[in-house]
PDB file of C-alpha atoms and ligand atoms in Angstrom:
ATOM      1  CA  MET A  18      39.542  72.001  14.871  1.00 93.00           C
ATOM      2  CA  LYS A  19      42.497  73.763  16.643  1.00 97.00           C
ATOM      3  CA  ASN A  20      45.611  71.662  17.711  1.00 98.00           C
ATOM      4  CA  ILE A  21      47.027  71.792  21.115  1.00 98.00           C
ATOM      5  CA  VAL A  22      50.126  70.743  22.524  1.00 98.00           C
ATOM      6  CA  ILE A  23      50.422  70.796  26.488  1.00 98.00           C
ATOM      7  CA  LEU A  24      54.177  71.028  28.136  1.00 98.00           C
ATOM      8  CA  ILE A  25      54.281  69.261  31.635  1.00 98.00           C
ATOM      9  CA  SER A  26      56.960  68.709  33.817  1.00 98.00           C
ATOM     10  CA  GLY A  27      55.115  66.653  36.724  1.00 97.00           C
ATOM     11  CA  ARG A  28      51.887  65.782  38.152  1.00 96.00           C
ATOM     12  CA  GLY A  29      50.201  67.112  34.935  1.00 98.00           C
ATOM     13  CA  SER A  30      47.064  68.130  37.221  1.00 98.00           C
ATOM     14  CA  ASN A  31      45.834  70.924  34.887  1.00 98.00           C
ATOM     15  CA  MET A  32      46.740  68.542  31.993  1.00 98.00           C
ATOM     16  CA  GLN A  33      44.307  66.428  33.575  1.00 98.00           C
ATOM     17  CA  ALA A  34      41.667  69.300  33.488  1.00 98.00           C
ATOM     18  CA  LEU A  35      41.991  69.966  29.998  1.00 98.00           C
ATOM     19  CA  LEU A  36      41.578  66.658  28.905  1.00 97.00           C
ATOM     20  CA  ALA A  37      38.308  66.225  31.304  1.00 96.00           C
ATOM     21  CA  ALA A  38      37.298  69.488  29.858  1.00 96.00           C
ATOM     22  CA  LYS A  39      36.558  68.063  26.267  1.00 89.00           C
ATOM     23  CA  LEU A  40      37.429  71.241  24.501  1.00 94.00           C
ATOM     24  CA  GLU A  41      36.990  72.225  20.994  1.00 90.00           C
ATOM     25  CA  GLY A  42      40.104  71.725  20.257  1.00 94.00           C
ATOM     26  CA  HIS A  43      42.305  68.652  19.631  1.00 96.00           C
ATOM     27  CA  ILE A  44      45.244  67.707  22.095  1.00 97.00           C
ATOM     28  CA  ALA A  45      47.690  66.506  19.523  1.00 98.00           C
ATOM     29  CA  ALA A  46      50.527  65.416  22.405  1.00 98.00           C
ATOM     30  CA  VAL A  47      51.874  66.045  25.765  1.00 98.00           C
ATOM     31  CA  ILE A  48      55.317  66.226  26.038  1.00 98.00           C
ATOM     32  CA  SER A  49      57.552  66.626  29.212  1.00 98.00           C
ATOM     33  CA  ASN A  50      60.982  67.574  29.789  1.00 98.00           C
ATOM     34  CA  LYS A  51      60.886  65.030  32.063  1.00 98.00           C
ATOM     35  CA  SER A  52      60.583  60.928  31.328  1.00 97.00           C
ATOM     36  CA  ASP A  53      59.200  60.186  34.853  1.00 97.00           C
ATOM     37  CA  ALA A  54      56.449  63.093  34.647  1.00 98.00           C
ATOM     38  CA  HIS A  55      53.102  61.370  36.375  1.00 97.00           C
ATOM     39  CA  GLY A  56      51.190  63.244  33.729  1.00 97.00           C
ATOM     40  CA  LEU A  57      52.591  61.336  30.624  1.00 98.00           C
ATOM     41  CA  LEU A  58      51.250  58.085  32.016  1.00 97.00           C
ATOM     42  CA  PHE A  59      47.774  59.775  32.601  1.00 97.00           C
ATOM     43  CA  ALA A  60      47.994  60.952  28.837  1.00 97.00           C
ATOM     44  CA  GLN A  61      49.079  57.668  27.656  1.00 98.00           C
ATOM     45  CA  GLN A  62      46.143  55.945  29.059  1.00 97.00           C
ATOM     46  CA  HIS A  63      43.782  58.603  27.348  1.00 96.00           C
ATOM     47  CA  GLY A  64      45.225  57.576  23.934  1.00 97.00           C
ATOM     48  CA  ILE A  65      46.956  61.098  23.547  1.00 98.00           C
ATOM     49  CA  ALA A  66      50.705  60.694  21.982  1.00 98.00           C
ATOM     50  CA  THR A  67      53.312  61.715  24.413  1.00 98.00           C
ATOM     51  CA  ALA A  68      57.278  62.675  24.057  1.00 98.00           C
ATOM     52  CA  VAL A  69      59.964  63.399  25.952  1.00 98.00           C
ATOM     53  CA  VAL A  70      62.601  65.873  25.401  1.00 98.00           C
ATOM     54  CA  SER A  71      65.133  65.553  28.453  1.00 98.00           C
ATOM     55  CA  HIS A  72      66.990  68.886  29.160  1.00 96.00           C
ATOM     56  CA  THR A  73      69.567  66.853  30.774  1.00 95.00           C
ATOM     57  CA  ASN A  74      70.723  66.100  27.424  1.00 96.00           C
ATOM     58  CA  TYR A  75      71.168  69.592  26.322  1.00 97.00           C
ATOM     59  CA  PRO A  76      73.443  71.434  28.590  1.00 93.00           C
ATOM     60  CA  GLU A  77      72.662  74.715  26.623  1.00 97.00           C
ATOM     61  CA  ARG A  78      69.304  75.916  27.166  1.00 96.00           C
ATOM     62  CA  GLU A  79      69.142  77.169  23.569  1.00 97.00           C
ATOM     63  CA  ARG A  80      69.693  73.615  22.024  1.00 98.00           C
ATOM     64  CA  PHE A  81      67.302  72.305  24.535  1.00 98.00           C
ATOM     65  CA  ASP A  82      64.349  74.675  23.651  1.00 98.00           C
ATOM     66  CA  ALA A  83      65.412  74.318  19.432  1.00 98.00           C
ATOM     67  CA  ALA A  84      65.262  70.378  20.090  1.00 98.00           C
ATOM     68  CA  LEU A  85      61.815  70.854  22.258  1.00 98.00           C
ATOM     69  CA  ALA A  86      60.489  73.043  19.600  1.00 98.00           C
ATOM     70  CA  GLU A  87      61.350  70.571  16.557  1.00 98.00           C
ATOM     71  CA  VAL A  88      59.182  68.188  18.674  1.00 98.00           C
ATOM     72  CA  ILE A  89      56.457  70.661  19.515  1.00 98.00           C
ATOM     73  CA  ASP A  90      56.541  71.344  15.344  1.00 98.00           C
ATOM     74  CA  SER A  91      56.088  68.198  14.534  1.00 98.00           C
ATOM     75  CA  PHE A  92      52.604  68.369  15.724  1.00 98.00           C
ATOM     76  CA  ALA A  93      51.509  71.532  14.048  1.00 98.00           C
ATOM     77  CA  PRO A  94      50.092  72.856  17.017  1.00 98.00           C
ATOM     78  CA  ASP A  95      47.730  76.277  17.107  1.00 98.00           C
ATOM     79  CA  PHE A  96      48.551  76.349  20.737  1.00 98.00           C
ATOM     80  CA  VAL A  97      51.518  75.396  23.249  1.00 98.00           C
ATOM     81  CA  ILE A  98      49.838  75.213  26.742  1.00 98.00           C
ATOM     82  CA  LEU A  99      52.445  75.147  29.469  1.00 98.00           C
ATOM     83  CA  ALA A 100      50.769  73.343  32.451  1.00 98.00           C
ATOM     84  CA  GLY A 101      53.488  73.156  35.302  1.00 98.00           C
ATOM     85  CA  PHE A 102      56.125  73.279  32.452  1.00 98.00           C
ATOM     86  CA  MET A 103      58.919  74.182  34.759  1.00 96.00           C
ATOM     87  CA  ARG A 104      61.777  75.406  32.623  1.00 96.00           C
ATOM     88  CA  ILE A 105      62.891  78.841  31.769  1.00 95.00           C
ATOM     89  CA  LEU A 106      62.347  79.495  28.013  1.00 97.00           C
ATOM     90  CA  THR A 107      64.939  81.233  25.701  1.00 97.00           C
ATOM     91  CA  PRO A 108      63.568  84.427  23.838  1.00 97.00           C
ATOM     92  CA  ASP A 109      63.725  83.045  20.682  1.00 98.00           C
ATOM     93  CA  PHE A 110      61.650  79.919  21.713  1.00 98.00           C
ATOM     94  CA  VAL A 111      58.844  82.279  22.948  1.00 98.00           C
ATOM     95  CA  ALA A 112      59.426  84.498  19.847  1.00 97.00           C
ATOM     96  CA  HIS A 113      58.396  81.550  17.839  1.00 98.00           C
ATOM     97  CA  TYR A 114      55.100  80.877  19.720  1.00 98.00           C
ATOM     98  CA  GLN A 115      54.315  84.453  20.032  1.00 97.00           C
ATOM     99  CA  GLY A 116      50.640  84.780  20.512  1.00 97.00           C
ATOM    100  CA  ARG A 117      50.047  80.711  20.639  1.00 98.00           C
ATOM    101  CA  LEU A 118      52.301  80.082  23.970  1.00 98.00           C
ATOM    102  CA  ILE A 119      49.928  80.445  27.119  1.00 98.00           C
ATOM    103  CA  ASN A 120      51.119  79.621  31.088  1.00 98.00           C
ATOM    104  CA  ILE A 121      49.338  79.104  34.299  1.00 98.00           C
ATOM    105  CA  HIS A 122      51.105  80.453  37.434  1.00 98.00           C
ATOM    106  CA  PRO A 123      49.896  79.613  41.115  1.00 98.00           C
ATOM    107  CA  SER A 124      49.666  83.780  42.031  1.00 98.00           C
ATOM    108  CA  LEU A 125      48.165  87.054  41.249  1.00 98.00           C
ATOM    109  CA  LEU A 126      50.664  88.166  38.637  1.00 98.00           C
ATOM    110  CA  PRO A 127      52.674  90.321  38.524  1.00 98.00           C
ATOM    111  CA  ALA A 128      52.887  89.375  42.319  1.00 98.00           C
ATOM    112  CA  TYR A 129      54.955  86.450  43.237  1.00 98.00           C
ATOM    113  CA  THR A 130      56.591  85.156  39.912  1.00 97.00           C
ATOM    114  CA  GLY A 131      58.860  82.421  40.379  1.00 97.00           C
ATOM    115  CA  LEU A 132      58.835  79.353  42.639  1.00 97.00           C
ATOM    116  CA  HIS A 133      57.316  78.931  46.225  1.00 98.00           C
ATOM    117  CA  THR A 134      54.267  81.509  45.721  1.00 98.00           C
ATOM    118  CA  HIS A 135      51.852  79.978  48.220  1.00 98.00           C
ATOM    119  CA  ALA A 136      54.731  79.999  50.906  1.00 98.00           C
ATOM    120  CA  ARG A 137      56.156  83.435  50.239  1.00 98.00           C
ATOM    121  CA  ALA A 138      52.230  84.883  50.163  1.00 98.00           C
ATOM    122  CA  LEU A 139      51.430  83.313  53.598  1.00 98.00           C
ATOM    123  CA  ALA A 140      54.759  84.571  55.176  1.00 98.00           C
ATOM    124  CA  ASP A 141      53.762  88.019  53.532  1.00 98.00           C
ATOM    125  CA  GLY A 142      50.490  87.807  55.324  1.00 98.00           C
ATOM    126  CA  VAL A 143      48.368  88.873  52.171  1.00 98.00           C
ATOM    127  CA  LYS A 144      44.696  88.364  52.481  1.00 98.00           C
ATOM    128  CA  ILE A 145      43.758  87.390  48.909  1.00 98.00           C
ATOM    129  CA  HIS A 146      46.005  85.288  46.643  1.00 98.00           C
ATOM    130  CA  GLY A 147      45.157  83.418  43.505  1.00 98.00           C
ATOM    131  CA  CYS A 148      46.497  82.213  39.800  1.00 98.00           C
ATOM    132  CA  THR A 149      46.540  83.672  36.460  1.00 98.00           C
ATOM    133  CA  VAL A 150      46.386  82.133  33.005  1.00 98.00           C
ATOM    134  CA  HIS A 151      48.798  84.583  30.525  1.00 98.00           C
ATOM    135  CA  PHE A 152      50.470  84.820  27.067  1.00 98.00           C
ATOM    136  CA  VAL A 153      54.271  83.613  27.451  1.00 98.00           C
ATOM    137  CA  THR A 154      56.626  86.688  27.011  1.00 97.00           C
ATOM    138  CA  ALA A 155      60.488  86.190  27.723  1.00 94.00           C
ATOM    139  CA  ASP A 156      60.231  87.429  31.243  1.00 93.00           C
ATOM    140  CA  LEU A 157      59.679  84.507  33.526  1.00 91.00           C
ATOM    141  CA  ASP A 158      56.097  84.283  34.461  1.00 93.00           C
ATOM    142  CA  HIS A 159      54.978  87.592  32.899  1.00 92.00           C
ATOM    143  CA  GLY A 160      52.744  88.406  30.252  1.00 97.00           C
ATOM    144  CA  PRO A 161      49.632  89.670  29.402  1.00 98.00           C
ATOM    145  CA  VAL A 162      46.809  88.248  31.463  1.00 98.00           C
ATOM    146  CA  ILE A 163      43.890  86.235  29.740  1.00 98.00           C
ATOM    147  CA  ILE A 164      42.449  85.215  33.445  1.00 97.00           C
ATOM    148  CA  GLN A 165      42.748  85.701  36.927  1.00 97.00           C
ATOM    149  CA  VAL A 166      40.930  84.003  40.139  1.00 97.00           C
ATOM    150  CA  ALA A 167      41.321  85.762  43.611  1.00 98.00           C
ATOM    151  CA  ILE A 168      40.360  83.977  46.581  1.00 98.00           C
ATOM    152  CA  ALA A 169      40.949  84.778  50.343  1.00 98.00           C
ATOM    153  CA  VAL A 170      43.820  83.493  52.517  1.00 98.00           C
ATOM    154  CA  LEU A 171      42.239  82.271  55.584  1.00 98.00           C
ATOM    155  CA  PRO A 172      43.777  83.022  59.242  1.00 97.00           C
ATOM    156  CA  ASP A 173      44.981  78.961  59.583  1.00 97.00           C
ATOM    157  CA  ASP A 174      45.839  78.544  56.090  1.00 98.00           C
ATOM    158  CA  THR A 175      48.974  76.267  55.357  1.00 98.00           C
ATOM    159  CA  GLU A 176      51.049  76.191  52.224  1.00 98.00           C
ATOM    160  CA  HIS A 177      49.338  72.632  51.624  1.00 98.00           C
ATOM    161  CA  THR A 178      45.453  74.067  52.105  1.00 98.00           C
ATOM    162  CA  LEU A 179      45.893  77.208  50.231  1.00 98.00           C
ATOM    163  CA  SER A 180      48.037  75.575  47.521  1.00 98.00           C
ATOM    164  CA  ALA A 181      44.880  73.214  47.328  1.00 98.00           C
ATOM    165  CA  ARG A 182      42.468  75.490  47.219  1.00 98.00           C
ATOM    166  CA  ILE A 183      44.260  77.777  44.401  1.00 98.00           C
ATOM    167  CA  LEU A 184      44.874  74.484  42.511  1.00 98.00           C
ATOM    168  CA  HIS A 185      40.922  73.805  42.351  1.00 98.00           C
ATOM    169  CA  GLU A 186      40.729  77.172  40.783  1.00 98.00           C
ATOM    170  CA  GLU A 187      43.495  76.614  38.130  1.00 98.00           C
ATOM    171  CA  HIS A 188      41.601  73.613  37.295  1.00 98.00           C
ATOM    172  CA  ARG A 189      38.495  75.785  36.673  1.00 98.00           C
ATOM    173  CA  ILE A 190      40.354  78.806  34.732  1.00 98.00           C
ATOM    174  CA  TYR A 191      42.581  77.152  32.344  1.00 98.00           C
ATOM    175  CA  PRO A 192      40.195  75.316  30.446  1.00 98.00           C
ATOM    176  CA  GLN A 193      38.115  78.276  30.177  1.00 97.00           C
ATOM    177  CA  ALA A 194      40.969  80.437  29.130  1.00 98.00           C
ATOM    178  CA  VAL A 195      42.156  77.581  26.252  1.00 98.00           C
ATOM    179  CA  ARG A 196      38.341  77.434  25.354  1.00 97.00           C
ATOM    180  CA  TRP A 197      38.375  81.212  24.438  1.00 97.00           C
ATOM    181  CA  LEU A 198      41.675  80.738  22.584  1.00 97.00           C
ATOM    182  CA  CYS A 199      40.186  77.967  20.119  1.00 97.00           C
ATOM    183  CA  SER A 200      37.321  79.983  19.336  1.00 97.00           C
ATOM    184  CA  GLY A 201      39.004  83.103  18.881  1.00 97.00           C
ATOM    185  CA  GLN A 202      37.407  85.156  21.557  1.00 97.00           C
ATOM    186  CA  VAL A 203      40.733  86.144  23.241  1.00 98.00           C
ATOM    187  CA  LYS A 204      43.834  86.708  21.143  1.00 97.00           C
ATOM    188  CA  LEU A 205      46.956  88.707  21.066  1.00 98.00           C
ATOM    189  CA  ASP A 206      47.312  91.867  19.055  1.00 97.00           C
ATOM    190  CA  ALA A 207      50.336  93.179  17.142  1.00 94.00           C
ATOM    191  CA  ASN A 208      51.031  95.399  19.987  1.00 95.00           C
ATOM    192  CA  GLY A 209      51.211  92.410  22.710  1.00 95.00           C
ATOM    193  CA  LYS A 210      48.046  93.558  24.447  1.00 97.00           C
ATOM    194  CA  VAL A 211      45.108  90.822  24.974  1.00 97.00           C
ATOM    195  CA  ILE A 212      41.964  91.224  22.736  1.00 97.00           C
ATOM    196  CA  SER A 213      38.996  89.753  24.287  1.00 95.00           C
ATOM    197  CA  GLN A 214      35.555  89.480  23.498  1.00 93.00           C
ATOM    198  CA  CYS A 215      34.829  88.001  26.999  1.00 87.00           C
ATOM    199  CA  HIS A 216      32.884  90.554  28.845  1.00 82.00           C
ATOM    200  CA  ASN A 217      30.902  88.754  31.876  1.00 87.00           C
ATOM    201  CA  LEU A 218      31.949  90.664  34.582  1.00 86.00           C
ATOM    202  CA  PRO A 219      32.443  89.458  37.888  1.00 85.00           C
ATOM    203  CA  ALA A 220      29.517  90.955  40.215  1.00 79.00           C
ATOM    204  CA  GLN A 221      31.086  91.481  43.672  1.00 90.00           C
ATOM    205  CA  ALA A 222      34.453  92.425  44.947  1.00 93.00           C
ATOM    206  CA  LEU A 223      36.447  90.220  47.018  1.00 95.00           C
ATOM    207  CA  ILE A 224      37.191  91.856  50.579  1.00 96.00           C
ATOM    208  CA  SER A 225      39.066  89.738  52.956  1.00 97.00           C
ATOM    209  CA  PRO A 226      38.532  89.770  55.694  1.00 96.00           C
ATOM    210  CA  ALA A 227      34.703  90.844  54.795  1.00 95.00           C
ATOM    211  CA  LEU A 228      33.334  93.898  56.306  1.00 95.00           C
ATOM    212  CA  ASP A 229      31.465  93.691  59.618  1.00 95.00           C
ATOM    213  CA  LEU A 230      27.738  93.568  58.816  1.00 87.00           C
ATOM    214  CA  PRO A 231      25.967  96.900  59.563  1.00 84.00           C
TER     215      PRO A 231
HETATM  216  C1  GAR B   2      50.485  74.417  39.063  1.00 92.76           C
HETATM  217  O1  GAR B   2      50.447  74.859  40.161  1.00 92.76           O
HETATM  218  C2  GAR B   2      51.305  75.567  38.045  1.00 92.76           C
HETATM  219  O2  GAR B   2      50.148  76.428  38.243  1.00 92.76           O
HETATM  220  C3  GAR B   2      52.375  75.791  38.400  1.00 92.76           C
HETATM  221  O3  GAR B   2      52.698  74.400  38.615  1.00 92.76           O
HETATM  222  C4  GAR B   2      51.693  73.553  39.303  1.00 92.76           C
HETATM  223  C5  GAR B   2      51.512  72.257  38.206  1.00 92.76           C
HETATM  224  O4  GAR B   2      50.806  71.256  38.664  1.00 92.76           O
HETATM  225  N1  GAR B   2      53.306  76.467  37.629  1.00 92.76           N
HETATM  226  C6  GAR B   2      53.935  77.186  37.890  1.00 92.76           C
HETATM  227  O5  GAR B   2      54.310  77.155  38.949  1.00 92.76           O
HETATM  228  C7  GAR B   2      54.688  77.969  36.326  1.00 92.76           C
HETATM  229  N2  GAR B   2      55.549  79.075  36.893  1.00 92.76           N
HETATM  230  P1  GAR B   2      50.193  70.350  37.672  1.00 92.76           P
HETATM  231  O6  GAR B   2      51.423  69.901  37.005  1.00 92.76           O
HETATM  232  O7  GAR B   2      49.252  69.492  38.532  1.00 92.76           O
HETATM  233  O8  GAR B   2      49.223  71.186  36.885  1.00 92.76           O
END
């Protein structure tokens, strides 16, 4: 069984979705850079080991990442899953977990990297928005895509309603992506390309607004 370490910075709803999914993998630990991350309590209540590596104790990013990696590696993870872990990671850290470090981001990457993705999508008036699970590279919110969901932006959407619908989709795709990783159906090759044995292609295009009926 694969060993999984999850990193969070706050609420931890994606972590909860991963725990609820009863993956064919062992969630060895949940680690946060913030001692008051709500998700830590949830993990503890579910018998999962937790740890805090506070970035405030490490003025230099490299030192923080080294300390974080030491704690992560003490759990011997096959995969390190970023679930709302809001830190920019150094190239050394990312290289150390090459092919084993996964992130979820609330946009259809490569669009809307960074923060406030839903507000920016609404401000731009896009008709389709979504979320992405990807392998992490040294570029913030970039990297080979494992799975994406696209949803329609509704005319009366607010940042709140849009983010709620996207979060619902995040909770569906993240467990799926981790399942594929644990079973070996998805992996990263030496050239940084995703090798996938998942060939269930969606039947329909998403057109938003929908076409007029004939
Ligand atoms: C999620 O929407 C996740 O996609 C996002 O933070 C939120 C964490 O929520 N991550 C990023 O923006 C990474 N760049 P959660 O703590 O409830 O899972």
